[in-house]
Coordinates of C-alpha atoms and ligand atoms in Angstrom, one line a residue:
X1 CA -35.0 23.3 16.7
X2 CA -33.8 27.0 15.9
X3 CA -29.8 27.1 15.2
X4 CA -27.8 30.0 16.8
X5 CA -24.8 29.4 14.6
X6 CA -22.1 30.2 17.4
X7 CA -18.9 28.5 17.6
X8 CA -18.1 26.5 20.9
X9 CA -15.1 27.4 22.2
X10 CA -14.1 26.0 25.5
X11 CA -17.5 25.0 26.8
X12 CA -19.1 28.1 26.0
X13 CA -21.3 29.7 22.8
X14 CA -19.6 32.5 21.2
X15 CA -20.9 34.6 18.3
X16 CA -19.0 36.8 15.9
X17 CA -19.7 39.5 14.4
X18 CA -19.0 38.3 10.8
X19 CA -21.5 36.2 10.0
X20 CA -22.2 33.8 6.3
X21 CA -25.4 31.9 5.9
X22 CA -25.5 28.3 5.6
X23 CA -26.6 26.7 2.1
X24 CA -29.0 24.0 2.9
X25 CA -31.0 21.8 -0.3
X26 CA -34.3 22.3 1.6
X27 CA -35.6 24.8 4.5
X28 CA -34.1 28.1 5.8
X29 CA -30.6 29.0 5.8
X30 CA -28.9 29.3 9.7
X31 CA -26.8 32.6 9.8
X32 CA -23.5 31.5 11.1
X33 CA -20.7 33.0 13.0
X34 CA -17.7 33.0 10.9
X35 CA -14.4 32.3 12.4
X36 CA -10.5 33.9 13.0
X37 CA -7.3 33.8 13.9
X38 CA -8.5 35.4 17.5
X39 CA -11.1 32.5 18.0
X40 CA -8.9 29.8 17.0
X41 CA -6.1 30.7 19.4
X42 CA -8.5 31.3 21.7
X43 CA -9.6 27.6 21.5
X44 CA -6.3 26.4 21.2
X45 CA -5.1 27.7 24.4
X46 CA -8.1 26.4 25.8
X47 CA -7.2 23.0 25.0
X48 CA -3.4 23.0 25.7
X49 CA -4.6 24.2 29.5
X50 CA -7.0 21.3 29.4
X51 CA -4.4 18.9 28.5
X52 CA -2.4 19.6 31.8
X53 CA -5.6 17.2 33.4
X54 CA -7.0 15.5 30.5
X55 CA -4.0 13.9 29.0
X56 CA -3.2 12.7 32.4
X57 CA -6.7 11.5 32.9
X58 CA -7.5 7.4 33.5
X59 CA -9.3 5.3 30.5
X60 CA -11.9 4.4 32.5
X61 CA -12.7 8.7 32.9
X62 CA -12.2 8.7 29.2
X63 CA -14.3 6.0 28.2
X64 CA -17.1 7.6 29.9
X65 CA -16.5 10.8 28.7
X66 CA -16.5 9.0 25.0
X67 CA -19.7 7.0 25.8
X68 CA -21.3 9.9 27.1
X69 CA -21.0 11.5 24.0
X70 CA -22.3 8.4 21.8
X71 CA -25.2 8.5 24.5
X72 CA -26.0 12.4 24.1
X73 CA -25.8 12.0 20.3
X74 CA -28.3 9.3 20.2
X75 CA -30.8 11.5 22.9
X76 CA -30.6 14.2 19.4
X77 CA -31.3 11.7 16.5
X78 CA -33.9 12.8 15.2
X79 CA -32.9 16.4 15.1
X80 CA -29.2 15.3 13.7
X81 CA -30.9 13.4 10.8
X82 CA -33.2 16.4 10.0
X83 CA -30.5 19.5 9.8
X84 CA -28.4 16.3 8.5
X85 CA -30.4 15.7 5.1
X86 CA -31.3 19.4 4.4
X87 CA -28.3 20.8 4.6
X88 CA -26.5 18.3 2.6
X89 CA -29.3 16.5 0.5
X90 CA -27.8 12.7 1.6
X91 CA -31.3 11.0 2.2
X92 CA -32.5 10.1 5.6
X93 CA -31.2 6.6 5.6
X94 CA -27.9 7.6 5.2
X95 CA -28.0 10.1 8.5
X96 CA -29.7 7.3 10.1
X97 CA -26.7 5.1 9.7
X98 CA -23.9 7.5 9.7
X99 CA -25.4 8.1 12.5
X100 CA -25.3 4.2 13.8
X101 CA -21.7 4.0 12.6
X102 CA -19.9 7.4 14.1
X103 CA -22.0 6.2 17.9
X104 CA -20.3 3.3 17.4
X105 CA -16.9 4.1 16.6
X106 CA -16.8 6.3 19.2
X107 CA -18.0 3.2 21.8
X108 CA -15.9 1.3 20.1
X109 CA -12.6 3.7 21.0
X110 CA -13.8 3.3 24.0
X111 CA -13.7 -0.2 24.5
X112 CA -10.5 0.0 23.0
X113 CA -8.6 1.9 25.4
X114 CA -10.0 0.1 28.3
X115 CA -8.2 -3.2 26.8
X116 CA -5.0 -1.1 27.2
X117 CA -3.0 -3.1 24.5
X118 CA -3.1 0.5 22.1
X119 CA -0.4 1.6 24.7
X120 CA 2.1 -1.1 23.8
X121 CA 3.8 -1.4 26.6
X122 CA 7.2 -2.7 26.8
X123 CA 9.6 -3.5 29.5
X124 CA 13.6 -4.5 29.5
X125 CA 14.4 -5.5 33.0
X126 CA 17.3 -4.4 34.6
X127 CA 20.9 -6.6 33.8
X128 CA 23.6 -4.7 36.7
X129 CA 25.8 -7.7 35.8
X130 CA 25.9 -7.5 32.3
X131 CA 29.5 -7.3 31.0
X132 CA 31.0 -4.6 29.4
X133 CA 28.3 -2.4 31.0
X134 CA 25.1 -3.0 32.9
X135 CA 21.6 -2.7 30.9
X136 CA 19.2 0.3 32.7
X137 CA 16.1 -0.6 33.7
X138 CA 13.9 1.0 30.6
X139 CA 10.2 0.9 30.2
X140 CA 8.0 2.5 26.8
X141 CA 4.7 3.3 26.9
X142 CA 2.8 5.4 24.4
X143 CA 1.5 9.1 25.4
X144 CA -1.1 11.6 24.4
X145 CA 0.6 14.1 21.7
X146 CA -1.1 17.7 23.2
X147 CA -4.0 19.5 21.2
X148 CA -5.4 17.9 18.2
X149 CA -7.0 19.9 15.4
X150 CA -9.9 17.8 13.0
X151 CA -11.4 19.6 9.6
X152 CA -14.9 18.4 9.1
X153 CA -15.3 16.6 5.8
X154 CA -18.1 17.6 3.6
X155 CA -19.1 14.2 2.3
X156 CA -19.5 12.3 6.1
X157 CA -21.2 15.2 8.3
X158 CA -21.0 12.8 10.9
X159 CA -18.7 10.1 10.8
X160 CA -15.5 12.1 9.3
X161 CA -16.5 15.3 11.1
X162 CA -17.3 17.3 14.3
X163 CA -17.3 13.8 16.7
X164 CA -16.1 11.6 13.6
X165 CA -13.4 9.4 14.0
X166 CA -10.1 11.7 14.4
X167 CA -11.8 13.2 17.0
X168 CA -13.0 10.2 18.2
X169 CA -9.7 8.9 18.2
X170 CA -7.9 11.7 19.5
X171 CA -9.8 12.2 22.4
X172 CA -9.8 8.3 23.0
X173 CA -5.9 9.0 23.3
X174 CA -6.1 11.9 25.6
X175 CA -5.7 15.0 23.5
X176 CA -8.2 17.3 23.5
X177 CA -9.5 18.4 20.2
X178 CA -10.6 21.9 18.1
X179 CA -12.7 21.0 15.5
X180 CA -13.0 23.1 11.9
X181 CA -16.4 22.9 11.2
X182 CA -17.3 22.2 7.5
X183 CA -19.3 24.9 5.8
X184 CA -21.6 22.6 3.8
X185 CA -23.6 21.2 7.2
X186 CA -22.9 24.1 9.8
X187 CA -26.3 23.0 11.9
X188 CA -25.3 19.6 12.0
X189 CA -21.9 20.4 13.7
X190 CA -23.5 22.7 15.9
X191 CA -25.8 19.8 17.2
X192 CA -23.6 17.2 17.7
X193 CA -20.8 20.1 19.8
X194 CA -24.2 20.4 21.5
X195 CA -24.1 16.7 22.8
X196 CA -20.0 16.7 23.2
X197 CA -20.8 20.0 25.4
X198 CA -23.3 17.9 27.5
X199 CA -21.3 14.7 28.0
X200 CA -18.9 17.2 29.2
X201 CA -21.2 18.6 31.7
X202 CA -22.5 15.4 32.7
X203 CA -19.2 13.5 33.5
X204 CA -17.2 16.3 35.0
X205 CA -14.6 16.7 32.1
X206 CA -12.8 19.9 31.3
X207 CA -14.6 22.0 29.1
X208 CA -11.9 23.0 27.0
X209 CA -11.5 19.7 26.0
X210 CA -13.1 20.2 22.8
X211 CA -13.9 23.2 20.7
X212 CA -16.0 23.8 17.5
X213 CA -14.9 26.6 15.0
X214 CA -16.7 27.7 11.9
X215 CA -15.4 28.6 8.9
X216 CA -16.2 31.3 6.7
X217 CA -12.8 32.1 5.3
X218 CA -9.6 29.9 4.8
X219 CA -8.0 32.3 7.3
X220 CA -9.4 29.7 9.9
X221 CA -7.8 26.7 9.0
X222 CA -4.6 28.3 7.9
X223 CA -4.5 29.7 11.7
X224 CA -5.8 26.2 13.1
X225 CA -2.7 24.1 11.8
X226 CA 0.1 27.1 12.4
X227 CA -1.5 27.2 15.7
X228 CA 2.5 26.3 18.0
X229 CA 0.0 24.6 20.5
X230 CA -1.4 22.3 17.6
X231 CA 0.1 19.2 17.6
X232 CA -1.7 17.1 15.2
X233 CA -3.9 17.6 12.4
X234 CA -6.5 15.1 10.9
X235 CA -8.0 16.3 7.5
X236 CA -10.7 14.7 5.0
X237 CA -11.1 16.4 1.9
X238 CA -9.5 17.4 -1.2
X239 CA -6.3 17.2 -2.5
X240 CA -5.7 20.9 -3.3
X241 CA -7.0 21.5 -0.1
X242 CA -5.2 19.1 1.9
X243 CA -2.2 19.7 0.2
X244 CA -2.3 23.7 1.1
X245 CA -2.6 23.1 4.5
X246 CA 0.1 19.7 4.5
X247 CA 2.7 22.4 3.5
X248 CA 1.7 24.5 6.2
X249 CA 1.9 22.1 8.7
X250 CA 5.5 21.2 7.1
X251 CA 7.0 25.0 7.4
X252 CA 6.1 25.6 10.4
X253 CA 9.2 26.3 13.0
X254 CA 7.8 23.2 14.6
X255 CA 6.4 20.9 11.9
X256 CA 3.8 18.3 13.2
X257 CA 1.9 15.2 11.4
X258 CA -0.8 16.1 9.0
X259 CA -2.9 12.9 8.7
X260 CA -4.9 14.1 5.4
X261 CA -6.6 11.8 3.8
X262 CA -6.7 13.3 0.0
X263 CA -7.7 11.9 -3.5
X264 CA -8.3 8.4 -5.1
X265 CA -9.7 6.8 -8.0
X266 CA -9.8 3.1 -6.2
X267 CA -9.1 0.6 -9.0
X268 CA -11.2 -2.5 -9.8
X269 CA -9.6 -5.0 -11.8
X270 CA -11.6 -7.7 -13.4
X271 CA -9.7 -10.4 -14.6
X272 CA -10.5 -12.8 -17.3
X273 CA -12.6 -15.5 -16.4
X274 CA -14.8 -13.7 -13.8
X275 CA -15.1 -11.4 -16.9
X276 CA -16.4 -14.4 -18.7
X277 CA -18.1 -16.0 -16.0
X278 CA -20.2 -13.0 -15.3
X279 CA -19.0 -9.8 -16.7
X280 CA -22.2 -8.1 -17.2
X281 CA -23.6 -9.1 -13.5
X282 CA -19.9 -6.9 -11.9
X283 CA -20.4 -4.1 -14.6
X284 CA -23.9 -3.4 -13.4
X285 CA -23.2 -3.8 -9.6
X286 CA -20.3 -1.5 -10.0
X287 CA -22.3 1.0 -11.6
X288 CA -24.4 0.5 -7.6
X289 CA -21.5 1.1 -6.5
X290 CA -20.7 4.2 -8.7
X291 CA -23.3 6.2 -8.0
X292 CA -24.1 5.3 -4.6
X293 CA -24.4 8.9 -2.3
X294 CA -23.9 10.5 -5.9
X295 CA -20.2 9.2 -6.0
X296 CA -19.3 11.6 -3.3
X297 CA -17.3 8.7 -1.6
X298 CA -13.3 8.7 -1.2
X299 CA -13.3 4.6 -1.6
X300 CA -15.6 5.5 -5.1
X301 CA -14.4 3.0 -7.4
X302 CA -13.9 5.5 -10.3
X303 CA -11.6 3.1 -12.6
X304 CA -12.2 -0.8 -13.6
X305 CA -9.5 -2.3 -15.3
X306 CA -11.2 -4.7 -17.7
X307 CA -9.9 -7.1 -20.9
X308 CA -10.7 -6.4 -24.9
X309 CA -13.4 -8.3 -26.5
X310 CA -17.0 -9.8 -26.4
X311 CA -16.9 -10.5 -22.8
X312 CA -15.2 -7.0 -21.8
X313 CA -18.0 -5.0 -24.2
X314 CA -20.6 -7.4 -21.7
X315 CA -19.1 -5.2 -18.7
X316 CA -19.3 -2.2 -20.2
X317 CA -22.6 -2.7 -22.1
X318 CA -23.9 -3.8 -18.7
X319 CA -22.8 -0.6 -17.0
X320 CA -24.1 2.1 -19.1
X321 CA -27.1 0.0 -19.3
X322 CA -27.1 0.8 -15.4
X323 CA -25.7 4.4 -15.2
X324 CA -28.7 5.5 -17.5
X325 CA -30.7 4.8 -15.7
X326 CA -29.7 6.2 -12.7
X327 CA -31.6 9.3 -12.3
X328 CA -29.9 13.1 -11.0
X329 CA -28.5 12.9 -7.9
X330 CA -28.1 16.0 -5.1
X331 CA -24.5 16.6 -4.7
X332 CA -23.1 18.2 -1.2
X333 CA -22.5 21.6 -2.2
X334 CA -22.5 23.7 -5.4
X335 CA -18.8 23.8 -5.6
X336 CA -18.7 20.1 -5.5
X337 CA -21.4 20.0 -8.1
X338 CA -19.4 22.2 -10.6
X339 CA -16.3 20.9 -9.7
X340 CA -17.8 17.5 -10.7
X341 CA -18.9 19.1 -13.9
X342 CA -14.9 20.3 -14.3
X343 CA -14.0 16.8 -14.0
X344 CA -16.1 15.7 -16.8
X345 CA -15.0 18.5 -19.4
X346 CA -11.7 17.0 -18.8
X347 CA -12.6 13.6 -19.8
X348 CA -14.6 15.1 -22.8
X349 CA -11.8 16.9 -24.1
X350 CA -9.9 14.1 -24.5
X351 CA -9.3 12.5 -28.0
X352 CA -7.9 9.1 -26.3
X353 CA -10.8 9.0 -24.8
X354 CA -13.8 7.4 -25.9
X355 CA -17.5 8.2 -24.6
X356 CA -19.9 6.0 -23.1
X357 CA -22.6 7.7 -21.5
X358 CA -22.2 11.4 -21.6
X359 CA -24.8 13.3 -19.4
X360 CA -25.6 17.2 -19.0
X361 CA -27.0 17.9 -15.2
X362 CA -27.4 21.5 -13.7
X363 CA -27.1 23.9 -10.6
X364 CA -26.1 20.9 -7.7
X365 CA -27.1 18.1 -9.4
X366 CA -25.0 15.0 -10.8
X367 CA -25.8 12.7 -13.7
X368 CA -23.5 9.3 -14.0
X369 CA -21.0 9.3 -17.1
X370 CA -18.9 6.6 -18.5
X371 CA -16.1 6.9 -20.3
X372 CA -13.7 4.4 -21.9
X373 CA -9.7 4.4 -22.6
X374 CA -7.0 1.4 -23.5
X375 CA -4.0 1.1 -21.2
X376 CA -1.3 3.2 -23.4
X377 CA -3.5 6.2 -23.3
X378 CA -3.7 6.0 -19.9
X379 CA -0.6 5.6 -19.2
X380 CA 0.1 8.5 -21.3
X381 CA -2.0 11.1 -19.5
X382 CA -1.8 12.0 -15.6
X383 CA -4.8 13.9 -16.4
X384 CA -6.9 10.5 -16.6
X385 CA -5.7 9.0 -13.1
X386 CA -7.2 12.2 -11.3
X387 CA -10.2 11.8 -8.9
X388 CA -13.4 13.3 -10.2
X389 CA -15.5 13.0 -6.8
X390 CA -18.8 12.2 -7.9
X391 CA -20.6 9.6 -10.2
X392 CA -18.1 9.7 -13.3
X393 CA -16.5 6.0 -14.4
X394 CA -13.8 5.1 -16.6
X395 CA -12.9 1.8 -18.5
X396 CA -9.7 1.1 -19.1
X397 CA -9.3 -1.7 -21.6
X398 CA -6.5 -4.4 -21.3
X399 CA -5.0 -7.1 -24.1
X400 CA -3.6 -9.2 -21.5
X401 CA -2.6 -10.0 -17.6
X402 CA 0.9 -8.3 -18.7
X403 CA -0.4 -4.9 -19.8
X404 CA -2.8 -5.1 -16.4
X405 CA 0.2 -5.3 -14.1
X406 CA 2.0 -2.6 -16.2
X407 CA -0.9 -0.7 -16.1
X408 CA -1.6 -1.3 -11.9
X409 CA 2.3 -0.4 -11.5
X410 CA 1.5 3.0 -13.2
X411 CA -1.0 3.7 -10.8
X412 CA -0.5 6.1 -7.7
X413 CA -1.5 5.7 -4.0
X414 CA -4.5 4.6 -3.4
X415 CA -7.4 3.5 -0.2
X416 CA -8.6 0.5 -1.9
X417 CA -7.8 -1.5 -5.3
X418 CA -10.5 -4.6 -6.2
X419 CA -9.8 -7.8 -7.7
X420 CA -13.2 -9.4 -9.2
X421 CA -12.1 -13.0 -9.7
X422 CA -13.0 -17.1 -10.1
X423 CA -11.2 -19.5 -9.2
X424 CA -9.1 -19.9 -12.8
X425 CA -7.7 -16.2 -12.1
X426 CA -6.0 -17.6 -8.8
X427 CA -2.8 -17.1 -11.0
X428 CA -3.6 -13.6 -12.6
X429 CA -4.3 -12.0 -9.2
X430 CA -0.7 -13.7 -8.0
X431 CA 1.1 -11.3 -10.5
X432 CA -1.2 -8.2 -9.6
X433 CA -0.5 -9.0 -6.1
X434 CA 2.8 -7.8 -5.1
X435 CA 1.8 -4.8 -7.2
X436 CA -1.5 -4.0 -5.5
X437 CA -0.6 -3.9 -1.8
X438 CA 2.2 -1.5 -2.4
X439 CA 0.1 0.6 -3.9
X440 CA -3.3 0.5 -2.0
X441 CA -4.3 0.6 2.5
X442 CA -6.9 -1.9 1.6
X443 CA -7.1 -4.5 -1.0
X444 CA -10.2 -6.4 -2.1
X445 CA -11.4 -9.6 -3.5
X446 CA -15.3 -9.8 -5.2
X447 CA -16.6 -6.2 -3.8
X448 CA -16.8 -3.1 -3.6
X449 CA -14.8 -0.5 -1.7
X450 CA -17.3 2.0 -0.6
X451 CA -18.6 0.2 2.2
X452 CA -15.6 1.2 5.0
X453 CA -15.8 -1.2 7.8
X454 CA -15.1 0.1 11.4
X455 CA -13.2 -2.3 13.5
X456 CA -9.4 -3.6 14.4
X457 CA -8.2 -4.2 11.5
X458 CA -9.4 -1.5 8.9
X459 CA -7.6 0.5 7.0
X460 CA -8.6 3.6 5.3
X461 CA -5.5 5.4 4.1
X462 CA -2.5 4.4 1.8
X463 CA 0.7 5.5 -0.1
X464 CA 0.5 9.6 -1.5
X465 CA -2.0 10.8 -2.4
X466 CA -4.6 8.8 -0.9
X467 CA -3.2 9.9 2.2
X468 CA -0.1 12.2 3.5
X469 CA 1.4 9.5 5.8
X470 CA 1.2 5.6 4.5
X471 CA 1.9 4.6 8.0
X472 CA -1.6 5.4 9.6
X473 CA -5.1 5.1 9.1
X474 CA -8.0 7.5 9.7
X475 CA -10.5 4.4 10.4
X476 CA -10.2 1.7 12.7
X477 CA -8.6 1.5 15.9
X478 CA -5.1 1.6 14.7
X479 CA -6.3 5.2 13.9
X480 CA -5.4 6.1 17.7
X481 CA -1.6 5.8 16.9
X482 CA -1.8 9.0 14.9
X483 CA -2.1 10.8 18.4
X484 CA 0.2 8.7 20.5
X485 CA 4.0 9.3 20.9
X486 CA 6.1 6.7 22.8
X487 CA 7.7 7.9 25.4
X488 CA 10.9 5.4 27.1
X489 CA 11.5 5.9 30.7
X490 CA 14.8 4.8 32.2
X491 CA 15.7 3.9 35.8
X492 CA 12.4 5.8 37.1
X493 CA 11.0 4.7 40.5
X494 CA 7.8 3.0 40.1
X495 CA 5.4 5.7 42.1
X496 CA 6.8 8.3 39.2
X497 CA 5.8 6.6 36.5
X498 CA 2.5 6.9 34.6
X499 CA -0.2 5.2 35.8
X500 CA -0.5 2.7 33.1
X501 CA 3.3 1.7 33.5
X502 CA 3.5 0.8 37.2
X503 CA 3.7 -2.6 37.6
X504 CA 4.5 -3.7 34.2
Ligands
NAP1 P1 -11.8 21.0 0.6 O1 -11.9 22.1 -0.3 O2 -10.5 20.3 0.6 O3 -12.0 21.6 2.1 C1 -11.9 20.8 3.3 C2 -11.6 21.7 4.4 O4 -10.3 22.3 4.3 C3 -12.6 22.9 4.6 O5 -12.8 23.0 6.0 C4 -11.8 24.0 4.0 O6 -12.0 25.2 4.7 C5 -10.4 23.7 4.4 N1 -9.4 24.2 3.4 C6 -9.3 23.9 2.1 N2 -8.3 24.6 1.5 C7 -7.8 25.3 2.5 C8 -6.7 26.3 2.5 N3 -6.0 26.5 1.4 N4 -6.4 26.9 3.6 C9 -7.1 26.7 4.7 N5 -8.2 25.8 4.8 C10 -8.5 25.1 3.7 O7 -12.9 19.9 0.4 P2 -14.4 19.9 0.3 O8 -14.9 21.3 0.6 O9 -15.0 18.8 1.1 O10 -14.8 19.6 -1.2 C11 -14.2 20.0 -2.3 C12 -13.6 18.9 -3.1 O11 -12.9 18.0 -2.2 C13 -14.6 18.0 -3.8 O12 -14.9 18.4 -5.1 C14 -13.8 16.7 -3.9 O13 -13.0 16.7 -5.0 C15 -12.9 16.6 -2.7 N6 -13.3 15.7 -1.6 C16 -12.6 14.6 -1.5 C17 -12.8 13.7 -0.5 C18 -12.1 12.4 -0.4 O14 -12.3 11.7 0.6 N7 -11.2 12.1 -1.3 C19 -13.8 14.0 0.5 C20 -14.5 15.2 0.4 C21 -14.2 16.1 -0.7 P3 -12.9 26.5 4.0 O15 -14.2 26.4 4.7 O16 -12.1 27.6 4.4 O17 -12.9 26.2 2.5

């Protein structure tokens, strides 16, 4: 397949003048169409004027519509998993089930609004005779927000980007959606608008329902969330990043939600007797864990939290053993590469810091390193606590349970934190406890994070800066509540109320 490298913008292909070529690992570069300010209020207008029939639209037309698009995605597998693993290097496997998993998220949003309970529907009945005053008859239900705006995220060019799960879950809510489109895998988000384009076609939607923008320039996304017809904004990515446009979103004259899901370092805590009972067997399958996709995973477990002594040095020994010989990895893009590299001159220029494995890799490639630290030191320097995305680990060494909880309580918001423990550390993981869940979305026993279920009762977010707003989720199907606002109707007939209300 040949790749014009247009944007969609309300059901039709539109080229730009400015153009900036793609930066695949393997095969020919696509010339793409770069965006603007023009084309993204273009879109944006588009959407708010398809709201007026597609936020009022039934479930049953939107699950249709979203199963369609699982449906056309599928008909273009092979061609997704192609432009997939050259333009970002993730192996075919990968595609194939990133693939498996955004289809069926998407089916799965469907299935969810057809249940109806996501609308959470309440009713107080009328009470004329209540004394002092007479309770109004008041009904809630919750609505569809207006137009939603998604940034593809580099590391998921499927399932956290152009029909990932914000816009999954936004258009599962009713709000049509105008996609950023990530400049690492600009063919792979022109394939899968492709497939939203024809599941609009084939059920009869409004095309302005969804739009596809590429980048070229921050000018796009800066425009996209200070868009007055935005109402909504869900964002994978970095911190800095994430932050920038957060703060935007927050001056605006109307500030809306940004649902950014940012940095984190996902702590693993091994307490002491699965440390004893099999120390060496966790620090190798966390080194797996490390350097699965090259690291590039926001639920990478970058820190374990592990006790002095014989059976600690087991863990680590087991680790490095495993790092080394983990071989070079492809990162995503070049600026992730080098800004992995950044991350690693920080730990190396750190005298409280002790090396492991120290590697040297080149151009986009990533090599595991290990590094080791004791909990004062830690504690000591915010530096150490900051995500390096990629396949970097650090060991932060523990005298007892007390100096783990001190050293949990230090930590900031996180997606996941991991307890590895037997039996006998029933106790030990009581005290972390308390401390863990007010600190992490997600929190583990005997695992590892990076595997992100999708289902009811997922969550993939947490306290700052894992995510800009603790009370929501980007995965699972809470995520729909991030586009739902409840509305409360009081003393209206029964034929004016929406649909889903009458008869409640
Ligand atoms: P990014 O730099 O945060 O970019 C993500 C998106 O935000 C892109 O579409 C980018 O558009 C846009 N953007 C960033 N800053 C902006 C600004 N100031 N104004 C307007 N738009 C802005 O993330 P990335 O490109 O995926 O990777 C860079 C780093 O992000 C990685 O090294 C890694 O540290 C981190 N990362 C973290 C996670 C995670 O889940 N924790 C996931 C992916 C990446 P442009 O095209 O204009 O740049």
């Amino acid at each position: 397949m040949t790749f014009h490298g247009k944007h969609l913008i309300a059901g039709e292909w539109t080229g730009t003048e400015a153009t900036f070529a793609s930066t695949p690992v393997t095969g020919e570069p696509i010339t793409v169409s770069a965006g603007d300010a023009t084309l993204v209020d273009k879109a944006v207008q588009a959407a708010e004027e398809a709201f007026w029939s597609y936020g009022y639209s039934s479930r049953e037309e939107r699950a249709a519509f979203l199963n369609a698009i699982a449906d056309e995605i599928e008909a273009r597998a092979e061609t997704i998993t192609a432009i997939g693993t050259a333009e970002t290097g993730l192996p075919e496997g990968r595609l194939q089930g990133e693939r498996g998993r955004t289809t069926g998220q998407i089916r799965m949003f469907a299935d969810h609004i057809l249940k109806g309970d996501y609308l959470d529907r309440r009713h107080d009945e009328a009470l004329p005779d209540r004394a002092p005053l007479p309770r109004p008859d008041l009904r809630m239900i919750e609505r569809p927000i207006g137009p939603v705006a998604v940034f593809g995220a580099s590391n998921f060019p499927l399932a956290f980007s152009t029909a990932g799960g914000d816009t999954a879950a936004a258009l599962a809510a009713g709000c049509p959606v105008v996609v950023k489109g990530h400049e690492a895998h600009p063919g792979t988000a022109e394939i899968i608008a492709e497939a939203i384009k024809a599941a609009v076609e084939k059920t009869g939607t409004h095309p302005s329902v969804f739009s596809m923008i590429h980048g070229g320039s921050h000018e796009v996304g800066g425009a996209l969330v200070q868009h007055p017809l935005i109402k909504a904004v869900g964002f994978t990515g970095s911190l800095r990043g994430g932050k920038a446009l957060f703060d935007l979103c927050a001056q605006r004259p109307e500030p809306i939600p940004f649902f950014g899901e940012l940095g984190s370092v996902n702590p693993m805590f091994v307490l002491p007797e699965a440390t004893a009972a099999r120390g060496a067997a966790i620090g190798e399958a966390w080194a797996g864990s490390l350097t699965m996709g090259a690291g590039q995973f926001c639920t990478n477990p970058g820190i374990a939290v592990v006790g002095k002594g014989p059976e600690g040095d087991a863990f680590v020994a087991a680790a490095k053993d495993a790092l080394a010989g983990t071989g070079a990895q492809v990162m995503l893009t070049d600026g992730i590469a080098s800004a992995y590299r950044a991350g690693k001159d920080r730990f190396d220029g750190r005298n409280a810091v002790t090396p492991v494995l120290t590697t040297d890799s080149d151009g986009r490639e990533a090599t595991p390193n290990l590094y080791e630290t004791d909990a004062s030191a830690y504690l000591q320097d915010h530096a150490l606590g900051e995500e390096v995305f990629g396949p970097l680990g650090l060991v932060v060494r523990v005298d007892n349970l007390d100096e783990m909880v001190t050293l949990a309580k230090g930590f900031e918001g996180q997606l996941t934190a991991t307890l590895h423990m037997d039996d006998g550390d029933a106790d030990a993981a009581r005290a972390l406890l308390p401390v863990l869940e007010r600190k992490a979305g997600r929190v583990l026993a005997n695992g590892f994070p990076t595997g992100v279920e999708v289902c009811d009762s997922m969550v993939h977010g947490g306290p700052f800066p894992a995510s800009t707003n603790f009370g929501a989720t980007s995965v699972g199907t809470l995520a729909i509540r991030r586009f739902l606002r409840p509305v409360c109707y009081q003393n209206l007939p029964e034929a004016l109320l929406p649909a889903d209300l009458q008869g409640i």
